[in-house]
Amino acid sequence: MELIVTSNSSKSVLMSPFPPPPPPPPPPPPPPPPSSIKFSTVVYEGLQSLMAASEEKTAHNLLERKRTSDVLSSETINVDFASLMLSDPVQKGLTSAGFEKPSPIQLKAIPLGRCGLDLIVQAKSGTGKTCVFGVIALESVIATSNSLQILILAPTREIAVQIQAVIQAIGGAIEGLKCHTFIGGTIFGQDRQNLKKCHIAVGTPGRIKQLIEYDVMKTDSVRLFILDEADKLLDERFQASVNWIYHHLPENKQMLALSATYPETLAQQLTNYMRDPTFVRLNPKDLVLQGIKQFYKIVPGHHLPHKSFQIKADHLVDLLSQIAFNQCLIFSNLQSRAQNLCDLLLERGWPVTYISGNQEQVDRMKAMAELKTYKCRILISTDLTARGIDAENVNLIINLDVPTDFKTYLHRTAAGKIWHHGAAITLASEGSEVGLLKTVQKRSGSDIKVLPEKQNSQLSDKLGVNAYPGVVQNGKIKISSKVTRIIQGIIYLVSYPNMLCKMNKLLHKCKDS
């Protein structure tokens, strides 16, 4: 059975460009596990901080800013989740988590998944696929049972943590629901504790396989098996583990596979796992988010790698100084460059951090939490965060190196879930990188233009990138005289002399427009 769903609408809704008020501070994290459990408190606290950051605002309100038809089209603008006939607890959870209107892929795929069909869902990165399988999972779970019923695999630890946050937010009204993350970098004893009465397990293939092998995770009651970022999970690195896990699950189960790209090899692989799968695909030939303007800049090359890096770093700093962005993700093909570039930008006053696969798990979690809570404006990464990361304030992507293949390019340009408008800029060294860029452009079907030679705000306007009011370069805040008077008035009402004195000093230091 094959169902090809297309969506050709190009309409979007223009609403206020201003951000919503900041969410209330997250509740304090729960205490660490009992001392009898051998568990790394540092990693535990890092996991809790990332969970708190992920849960602060699970959904992006589609009406807050101008959105593209990737997530808000004419067929969904007048539809809400209530029309999908969901259970009251799930409906309440969606509302409290901030989900108001379904995106096109959510509208098409959720009803089919609730019918028990095996689904292959292909839609652009950043269009709401996590909500698709999250709702399907929550509608099928029986919270009164103590057995594990749903198993979700993700290719990275960060994606797994984010999936858990979404499911717990949407399932917050389901009494007794337990969903836990099982990933590498944490102590095995805590996994054993978390599996007690766990209904939904989210994890990476290596740790899930290990738990099943050691007979810690019982899978005889699993009724739903989900592959998020299926194309990545079925590549050479993970396929053997995924195949092993699949054959240790009950034969009679539903399976969902979700991916932003859909190579022919993926279809062939999935036929080995699924029974008469239903395909749900939106604009299969249009793989780039409509709100992203794509540019490239050719920079001088050099035969010495460190010289080539320095040239690119100089051009990168110039770009950051000229573009008024909210938050920026910078991708490099090499792990060694991530930390070097981070140190360089820190020296120049930028609020920046980095994340790479060779870091300790607690450091990776801390970096992601800082991005989500706006404690850093720039995150430098390898392709570790190119897939599935949800950071709504990101509106600028910079490729320090040309991605090695077109799938990586597509995931990078959609990193952070740029549902609204933003820009992706690729720096290519003269020589082989220019040829690689042409190949990526052809294979991805992307319209990548030469970066215009404009200065300051003109460049931001040309790229379609603008910071929230108040955000300027180098992380400094520009406050208007009107805003200054409002803040001062609030402080006088509070009537705390010490606070008044300190805040007035701070306001006078700000550059007044």
Coordinates of C-alpha atoms in Angstrom, one line a residue:
M1 CA 0.0 0.0 0.0
E2 CA 1.4 3.4 -0.9
L3 CA -0.1 6.7 0.0
I4 CA 1.7 9.8 -1.4
V5 CA 0.5 12.9 0.3
T6 CA 1.5 16.2 -1.3
S7 CA 1.2 19.7 -0.1
N8 CA 1.7 22.6 -2.6
S9 CA 0.4 25.5 -0.7
S10 CA 2.8 28.4 -0.3
K11 CA 0.7 30.7 1.9
S12 CA 1.8 31.7 5.3
V13 CA 0.4 33.8 8.1
L14 CA 2.1 37.1 9.0
M15 CA 1.8 37.8 12.7
S16 CA 3.7 39.8 15.2
P17 CA 7.5 39.5 14.8
F18 CA 8.1 39.9 18.5
P19 CA 9.0 36.9 20.7
P20 CA 6.6 35.6 23.3
P21 CA 7.2 36.5 26.9
P22 CA 9.9 34.4 28.6
P23 CA 8.6 31.2 30.1
P24 CA 8.5 30.8 33.9
P25 CA 11.7 29.3 35.4
P26 CA 11.7 25.5 35.4
P27 CA 11.0 23.7 38.6
P28 CA 14.1 22.5 40.5
P29 CA 15.4 19.1 39.3
P30 CA 14.5 16.1 41.4
P31 CA 17.1 14.9 43.9
P32 CA 19.7 12.4 42.7
P33 CA 19.0 8.7 43.0
P34 CA 19.7 7.0 46.3
S35 CA 23.3 6.4 47.2
S36 CA 22.8 2.7 47.0
I37 CA 22.6 3.1 43.2
K38 CA 26.0 3.5 41.6
F39 CA 25.3 6.4 39.3
S40 CA 27.2 9.5 38.1
T41 CA 25.7 12.5 39.9
V42 CA 27.4 14.8 37.5
V43 CA 25.9 13.1 34.4
Y44 CA 22.5 12.9 36.2
E45 CA 22.5 16.6 36.9
G46 CA 23.5 17.3 33.3
L47 CA 20.7 15.2 32.0
Q48 CA 18.2 17.0 34.3
S49 CA 19.4 20.4 33.1
L50 CA 19.0 19.4 29.5
M51 CA 15.5 18.0 30.2
A52 CA 14.5 21.2 32.0
A53 CA 15.7 23.2 29.0
S54 CA 13.8 21.0 26.6
E55 CA 10.6 21.2 28.6
E56 CA 10.6 25.0 29.0
K57 CA 8.8 25.3 25.7
T58 CA 8.2 22.0 23.9
A59 CA 6.2 23.3 21.0
H60 CA 6.6 26.3 18.8
N61 CA 3.4 28.4 18.6
L62 CA 2.8 28.5 14.9
L63 CA 1.0 31.8 15.1
E64 CA 3.7 33.7 17.0
R65 CA 5.8 34.6 14.0
K66 CA 5.6 34.4 10.3
R67 CA 5.7 30.7 9.4
T68 CA 6.2 29.0 6.1
S69 CA 3.8 26.4 4.5
D70 CA 6.1 23.7 5.7
V71 CA 4.3 23.9 9.1
L72 CA 1.4 26.2 8.5
S73 CA -0.5 25.9 5.3
S74 CA -4.0 26.8 4.1
E75 CA -5.2 23.3 4.8
T76 CA -4.1 23.4 8.4
I77 CA -4.7 27.1 9.4
N78 CA -8.3 26.4 10.4
V79 CA -7.6 23.0 11.9
D80 CA -6.7 22.2 15.5
F81 CA -5.7 19.0 17.2
A82 CA -9.2 18.5 18.5
S83 CA -10.3 17.6 15.0
L84 CA -8.0 14.5 15.2
M85 CA -10.3 12.9 17.8
L86 CA -7.5 12.4 20.3
S87 CA -8.1 11.3 23.9
D88 CA -8.7 14.0 26.5
P89 CA -5.3 13.5 28.3
V90 CA -3.4 13.7 25.1
Q91 CA -5.4 16.8 23.9
K92 CA -4.7 18.5 27.3
G93 CA -1.1 17.6 27.1
L94 CA -0.7 19.1 23.6
T95 CA -2.4 22.3 24.7
S96 CA -0.3 22.7 27.8
A97 CA 2.9 21.9 25.8
G98 CA 2.1 24.7 23.4
F99 CA 0.9 22.6 20.4
E100 CA -2.1 24.5 19.0
K101 CA -2.4 23.6 15.3
P102 CA -1.1 20.5 13.6
S103 CA 1.5 20.9 10.8
P104 CA 0.7 19.2 7.5
I105 CA 2.7 16.1 8.3
Q106 CA 1.0 15.8 11.7
L107 CA -2.4 16.2 10.1
K108 CA -1.7 13.4 7.6
A109 CA 0.3 10.9 9.6
I110 CA -1.3 10.8 13.1
P111 CA -4.7 9.4 12.0
L112 CA -3.0 6.7 10.0
G113 CA -0.7 5.7 12.8
R114 CA -3.5 5.5 15.2
C115 CA -5.2 2.9 12.9
G116 CA -2.3 0.6 13.7
L117 CA -0.6 0.8 10.2
D118 CA 3.1 0.4 9.7
L119 CA 4.2 3.9 8.5
I120 CA 7.1 5.3 6.6
V121 CA 6.9 9.1 7.1
Q122 CA 9.1 11.4 5.1
A123 CA 9.0 15.1 5.7
K124 CA 11.5 17.9 5.9
S125 CA 13.5 18.4 9.1
G126 CA 11.8 20.8 11.4
T127 CA 8.2 20.1 10.4
G128 CA 7.1 18.2 13.6
K129 CA 7.8 14.5 13.1
T130 CA 8.5 14.0 16.8
C131 CA 5.0 15.1 17.7
V132 CA 3.7 12.6 15.1
F133 CA 5.1 9.5 16.7
G134 CA 4.8 11.0 20.2
V135 CA 1.0 11.3 19.9
I136 CA 0.7 7.9 18.2
A137 CA 2.7 6.3 21.1
L138 CA 0.8 8.1 23.8
E139 CA -2.6 7.1 22.3
S140 CA -1.5 3.4 22.3
V141 CA 0.1 3.2 25.7
I142 CA -1.8 1.5 28.6
A143 CA -0.6 3.4 31.7
T144 CA -2.2 1.0 34.1
S145 CA 0.1 -1.8 32.9
N146 CA 3.6 -1.9 34.4
S147 CA 5.2 -3.4 31.3
L148 CA 7.4 -1.8 28.6
Q149 CA 5.1 -1.2 25.6
I150 CA 6.9 1.3 23.3
L151 CA 10.5 1.3 22.2
I152 CA 11.9 4.4 20.3
L153 CA 15.4 4.5 18.8
A154 CA 17.3 7.6 18.0
P155 CA 20.8 8.0 16.4
T156 CA 22.2 10.4 19.1
R157 CA 21.9 10.9 22.8
E158 CA 20.8 14.5 22.4
I159 CA 17.9 13.5 20.1
A160 CA 16.9 10.8 22.6
V161 CA 16.7 13.2 25.5
Q162 CA 14.7 15.7 23.4
I163 CA 12.2 13.0 22.4
Q164 CA 11.7 12.0 26.0
A165 CA 11.0 15.7 26.8
V166 CA 8.4 16.0 24.1
I167 CA 6.6 12.8 25.1
Q168 CA 6.6 13.7 28.8
A169 CA 5.2 17.1 28.0
I170 CA 2.5 15.8 25.8
G171 CA 1.8 12.9 28.1
G172 CA 1.8 15.1 31.2
A173 CA -1.9 14.5 31.8
I174 CA -1.7 10.7 31.5
E175 CA -1.7 9.5 35.1
G176 CA 1.1 7.2 36.0
L177 CA 2.9 7.5 32.6
K178 CA 6.6 6.7 32.8
C179 CA 9.0 7.5 29.9
H180 CA 12.8 7.2 30.4
T181 CA 15.9 7.7 28.3
F182 CA 18.6 5.0 27.9
I183 CA 21.8 6.3 26.4
G184 CA 25.5 5.8 26.6
G185 CA 27.6 7.9 29.0
T186 CA 25.5 7.1 32.0
I187 CA 25.9 4.4 34.6
F188 CA 24.1 1.1 34.0
G189 CA 22.5 0.9 37.5
Q190 CA 20.2 3.9 36.9
D191 CA 18.9 2.3 33.7
R192 CA 17.9 -0.8 35.8
Q193 CA 16.0 1.5 38.2
N194 CA 14.3 3.4 35.4
L195 CA 13.1 0.3 33.6
K196 CA 10.9 -0.6 36.6
K197 CA 7.3 0.1 35.5
C198 CA 8.6 2.0 32.4
H199 CA 6.0 2.3 29.6
I200 CA 8.0 4.1 26.9
A201 CA 11.8 3.6 26.4
V202 CA 13.8 6.1 24.3
G203 CA 17.4 5.3 23.6
T204 CA 20.3 4.9 21.3
P205 CA 20.9 1.5 19.6
G206 CA 24.1 0.6 21.5
R207 CA 22.6 1.0 25.0
I208 CA 19.2 -0.5 24.1
K209 CA 21.0 -3.6 22.7
Q210 CA 23.1 -3.9 25.8
L211 CA 20.1 -3.7 28.1
I212 CA 18.3 -6.4 26.2
E213 CA 21.4 -8.6 26.0
Y214 CA 21.9 -8.5 29.8
D215 CA 18.2 -9.3 30.3
V216 CA 17.6 -6.0 32.0
M217 CA 15.1 -4.7 29.5
K218 CA 12.1 -7.1 28.9
T219 CA 10.7 -6.6 25.4
D220 CA 8.0 -9.3 25.3
S221 CA 5.2 -6.7 25.7
V222 CA 6.5 -4.1 23.2
R223 CA 3.7 -3.3 20.7
L224 CA 5.2 -0.2 19.0
F225 CA 8.7 0.1 17.6
I226 CA 9.8 3.5 16.3
L227 CA 12.9 4.6 14.3
D228 CA 13.5 8.3 14.4
E229 CA 15.9 9.5 11.7
A230 CA 15.5 6.1 10.1
D231 CA 18.0 6.8 7.3
K232 CA 20.7 7.3 9.9
L233 CA 19.7 4.4 12.0
L234 CA 19.9 2.0 9.0
D235 CA 23.3 3.1 7.8
E236 CA 26.5 1.0 8.3
R237 CA 27.2 2.3 11.8
F238 CA 23.8 1.4 13.4
Q239 CA 22.2 -1.2 11.1
A240 CA 23.5 -4.3 12.8
S241 CA 22.4 -3.2 16.2
V242 CA 18.9 -2.1 14.9
N243 CA 18.5 -5.4 13.1
W244 CA 19.5 -7.3 16.3
I245 CA 17.0 -5.3 18.4
Y246 CA 14.2 -5.8 15.9
H247 CA 14.6 -9.6 16.0
H248 CA 14.4 -9.5 19.8
L249 CA 11.0 -7.8 19.8
P250 CA 7.6 -9.5 19.4
E251 CA 6.7 -10.4 15.9
N252 CA 3.2 -8.9 16.1
K253 CA 4.0 -5.2 16.6
Q254 CA 3.4 -1.9 14.8
M255 CA 6.4 -0.1 13.4
L256 CA 7.0 3.6 12.4
A257 CA 10.0 4.9 10.5
L258 CA 10.5 8.6 10.1
S259 CA 13.1 10.5 8.1
A260 CA 13.8 13.8 6.4
T261 CA 15.4 12.2 3.4
Y262 CA 14.2 9.0 1.7
P263 CA 17.0 7.3 -0.4
E264 CA 16.0 4.2 -2.4
T265 CA 18.1 2.0 -0.1
L266 CA 16.0 3.0 2.9
A267 CA 12.8 1.7 1.2
Q268 CA 14.5 -1.6 0.5
Q269 CA 15.8 -1.9 4.0
L270 CA 12.5 -1.1 5.6
T271 CA 10.6 -3.8 3.6
N272 CA 12.6 -6.3 5.7
Y273 CA 11.0 -5.0 8.9
M274 CA 7.5 -3.8 7.9
R275 CA 4.3 -5.5 6.8
D276 CA 2.7 -3.7 3.9
P277 CA 3.8 -0.2 5.0
T278 CA 1.9 3.0 4.2
F279 CA 4.0 5.8 2.9
V280 CA 3.3 9.4 4.0
R281 CA 5.4 11.9 2.1
L282 CA 5.0 15.6 1.7
N283 CA 6.7 17.3 -1.3
P284 CA 9.2 14.4 -1.7
K285 CA 11.2 16.4 -4.3
D286 CA 11.3 19.6 -2.2
L287 CA 13.7 18.8 0.6
V288 CA 14.7 22.3 1.8
L289 CA 12.6 24.3 4.3
Q290 CA 11.0 27.2 2.4
G291 CA 11.9 29.8 5.0
I292 CA 15.6 29.3 4.6
K293 CA 17.7 31.4 2.2
Q294 CA 20.8 29.6 1.1
F295 CA 24.1 31.3 0.3
Y296 CA 27.8 30.4 -0.3
K297 CA 31.0 32.3 -0.2
I298 CA 34.2 31.3 -1.9
V299 CA 37.3 32.0 0.3
P300 CA 41.0 31.7 -0.6
G301 CA 42.3 28.2 -0.1
H302 CA 45.6 27.0 1.3
H303 CA 47.5 23.7 1.2
L304 CA 48.2 23.8 4.9
P305 CA 45.1 22.9 7.0
H306 CA 45.7 25.3 9.8
K307 CA 46.1 28.2 7.4
S308 CA 42.9 27.2 5.6
F309 CA 41.1 27.2 9.0
Q310 CA 42.4 30.6 9.9
I311 CA 41.2 32.1 6.6
K312 CA 37.8 30.7 7.1
A313 CA 37.7 31.8 10.8
D314 CA 38.5 35.4 9.7
H315 CA 35.6 35.3 7.2
L316 CA 33.3 33.8 9.8
V317 CA 34.0 36.5 12.3
D318 CA 33.3 39.1 9.7
L319 CA 29.9 37.5 8.9
L320 CA 28.9 37.3 12.6
S321 CA 29.7 41.0 13.0
Q322 CA 27.6 42.0 10.0
I323 CA 24.5 39.9 10.6
A324 CA 22.0 40.7 13.4
F325 CA 21.0 37.1 14.3
N326 CA 19.2 35.6 17.3
Q327 CA 21.2 32.4 17.6
C328 CA 23.6 30.7 15.3
L329 CA 24.8 27.2 14.7
I330 CA 28.2 26.7 13.1
F331 CA 29.1 23.3 11.6
S332 CA 32.5 21.9 11.0
N333 CA 33.5 18.6 9.4
L334 CA 36.3 18.1 12.0
Q335 CA 36.0 17.7 15.7
S336 CA 39.3 19.4 16.4
R337 CA 38.2 22.6 14.8
A338 CA 35.1 22.9 17.0
Q339 CA 37.0 23.7 20.2
N340 CA 39.6 25.8 18.4
L341 CA 37.0 28.0 16.8
C342 CA 35.1 28.2 20.1
D343 CA 38.3 29.5 21.9
L344 CA 38.9 32.0 19.1
L345 CA 35.3 33.4 19.3
L346 CA 35.4 33.6 23.1
E347 CA 38.6 35.7 22.9
R348 CA 36.7 38.1 20.7
G349 CA 33.8 38.5 23.1
W350 CA 31.2 36.2 21.6
P351 CA 28.9 34.1 24.0
V352 CA 29.7 30.8 22.4
T353 CA 30.1 27.1 23.3
Y354 CA 30.7 23.9 21.4
I355 CA 29.7 20.3 21.2
S356 CA 31.4 17.3 19.7
G357 CA 31.4 13.5 19.9
N358 CA 34.6 13.3 21.9
Q359 CA 33.2 15.3 24.8
E360 CA 32.0 13.8 28.1
Q361 CA 28.2 13.3 28.1
V362 CA 27.7 15.9 30.8
D363 CA 29.5 18.5 28.7
R364 CA 27.3 17.7 25.7
M365 CA 24.2 18.0 27.7
K366 CA 25.3 21.3 29.2
A367 CA 26.0 22.8 25.8
M368 CA 22.6 21.8 24.5
A369 CA 20.9 23.2 27.6
E370 CA 22.8 26.5 27.2
L371 CA 21.6 26.8 23.6
K372 CA 17.9 26.1 24.5
T373 CA 17.9 28.5 27.4
Y374 CA 19.6 31.3 25.4
K375 CA 22.7 31.3 27.6
C376 CA 24.8 31.2 24.4
R377 CA 24.2 32.8 21.1
I378 CA 26.5 30.6 19.1
L379 CA 26.9 26.8 19.2
I380 CA 29.7 25.2 17.2
S381 CA 29.3 21.6 16.3
T382 CA 30.2 18.7 14.2
D383 CA 27.2 16.9 12.6
L384 CA 26.3 15.6 16.1
T385 CA 23.5 18.3 16.4
A386 CA 22.6 18.5 12.7
R387 CA 19.7 16.1 13.1
G388 CA 16.5 16.6 15.1
I389 CA 17.7 19.4 17.5
D390 CA 14.9 21.8 18.5
A391 CA 16.1 25.3 19.3
E392 CA 13.6 27.9 18.1
N393 CA 15.7 31.0 18.4
V394 CA 18.3 29.7 15.8
N395 CA 17.9 31.7 12.6
L396 CA 21.4 31.5 11.2
I397 CA 23.4 28.4 10.1
I398 CA 27.0 28.7 8.9
N399 CA 28.9 25.7 7.4
L400 CA 32.6 26.3 8.1
D401 CA 33.2 23.4 5.8
V402 CA 31.2 22.1 2.8
P403 CA 29.3 19.0 4.0
T404 CA 30.6 15.7 2.6
D405 CA 27.2 14.8 1.2
F406 CA 23.8 16.3 0.3
K407 CA 21.9 14.6 3.2
T408 CA 24.2 16.2 5.7
Y409 CA 23.7 19.5 4.0
L410 CA 19.9 19.2 4.2
H411 CA 20.0 18.3 7.9
R412 CA 22.4 21.1 8.7
T413 CA 20.3 23.7 7.0
A414 CA 17.2 22.6 9.0
A415 CA 19.1 22.3 12.3
G416 CA 17.4 24.2 15.2
K417 CA 14.0 23.7 13.5
I418 CA 14.0 26.9 11.5
W419 CA 10.2 26.9 10.8
H420 CA 10.1 30.6 10.3
H421 CA 12.8 32.5 8.3
G422 CA 16.6 32.4 8.4
A423 CA 19.7 31.9 6.4
A424 CA 22.3 29.1 5.8
I425 CA 25.7 30.2 4.6
T426 CA 28.4 27.8 3.4
L427 CA 32.1 28.8 3.3
A428 CA 34.0 27.0 0.5
S429 CA 37.7 27.1 0.0
E430 CA 38.9 27.6 -3.6
G431 CA 39.7 24.2 -5.1
S432 CA 38.1 20.9 -4.3
E433 CA 35.5 22.3 -1.9
V434 CA 33.9 24.3 -4.7
G435 CA 33.4 21.2 -6.7
L436 CA 31.9 19.4 -3.7
L437 CA 29.5 22.3 -3.1
K438 CA 28.3 22.0 -6.7
T439 CA 27.6 18.3 -6.2
V440 CA 25.8 19.0 -2.9
Q441 CA 23.7 21.7 -4.6
K442 CA 22.7 19.4 -7.5
R443 CA 21.9 16.3 -5.4
S444 CA 19.9 18.3 -2.8
G445 CA 18.0 20.4 -5.4
S446 CA 19.0 23.5 -3.4
D447 CA 19.0 27.0 -4.7
I448 CA 22.3 28.3 -3.2
K449 CA 23.2 31.8 -4.2
V450 CA 26.4 33.8 -4.0
L451 CA 26.5 35.7 -0.7
P452 CA 25.8 39.4 -1.4
E453 CA 28.4 42.0 -0.5
K454 CA 26.4 44.1 1.8
Q455 CA 27.3 45.6 5.2
N456 CA 25.7 45.5 8.6
S457 CA 21.9 45.7 8.7
Q458 CA 21.8 45.7 4.9
L459 CA 23.3 42.2 4.8
S460 CA 20.8 41.0 7.5
D461 CA 17.9 42.4 5.4
K462 CA 19.2 40.7 2.3
L463 CA 19.6 37.4 4.0
G464 CA 16.2 37.6 5.8
V465 CA 17.9 37.4 9.2
N466 CA 17.1 39.8 12.0
A467 CA 17.6 39.6 15.7
Y468 CA 14.8 40.1 18.2
P469 CA 14.5 43.7 19.3
G470 CA 17.2 44.4 21.8
V471 CA 19.8 41.9 20.5
V472 CA 22.9 43.2 18.8
Q473 CA 26.4 42.0 18.0
N474 CA 28.8 40.3 20.4
G475 CA 26.0 39.4 22.7
K476 CA 25.5 43.0 24.0
I477 CA 22.0 44.3 24.5
K478 CA 20.7 47.6 23.0
I479 CA 17.8 49.0 25.0
S480 CA 15.7 51.8 23.7
S481 CA 14.9 54.9 25.9
K482 CA 11.2 53.8 26.0
V483 CA 12.1 50.3 27.3
T484 CA 14.6 52.0 29.8
R485 CA 11.8 54.1 31.3
I486 CA 9.5 51.1 31.6
I487 CA 12.1 49.1 33.4
Q488 CA 12.9 52.0 35.8
G489 CA 9.2 52.4 36.5
I490 CA 8.8 48.8 37.4
I491 CA 11.8 49.0 39.7
Y492 CA 10.4 52.0 41.5
L493 CA 7.1 50.1 42.1
V494 CA 9.1 47.3 43.6
S495 CA 10.7 49.8 45.9
Y496 CA 13.9 47.9 46.7
P497 CA 16.6 50.6 47.0
N498 CA 19.6 48.3 46.4
M499 CA 17.9 46.7 43.3
L500 CA 17.0 50.2 42.0
C501 CA 20.6 51.4 42.3
K502 CA 22.1 48.4 40.6
M503 CA 19.6 48.4 37.8
N504 CA 19.9 52.1 37.1
K505 CA 23.7 51.6 36.9
L506 CA 23.2 48.8 34.4
L507 CA 20.7 50.8 32.3
H508 CA 23.0 53.7 32.1
K509 CA 25.8 51.5 30.8
C510 CA 23.6 50.2 28.0
K511 CA 23.8 51.9 24.7
D512 CA 20.6 54.0 24.5
S513 CA 19.0 54.4 21.1

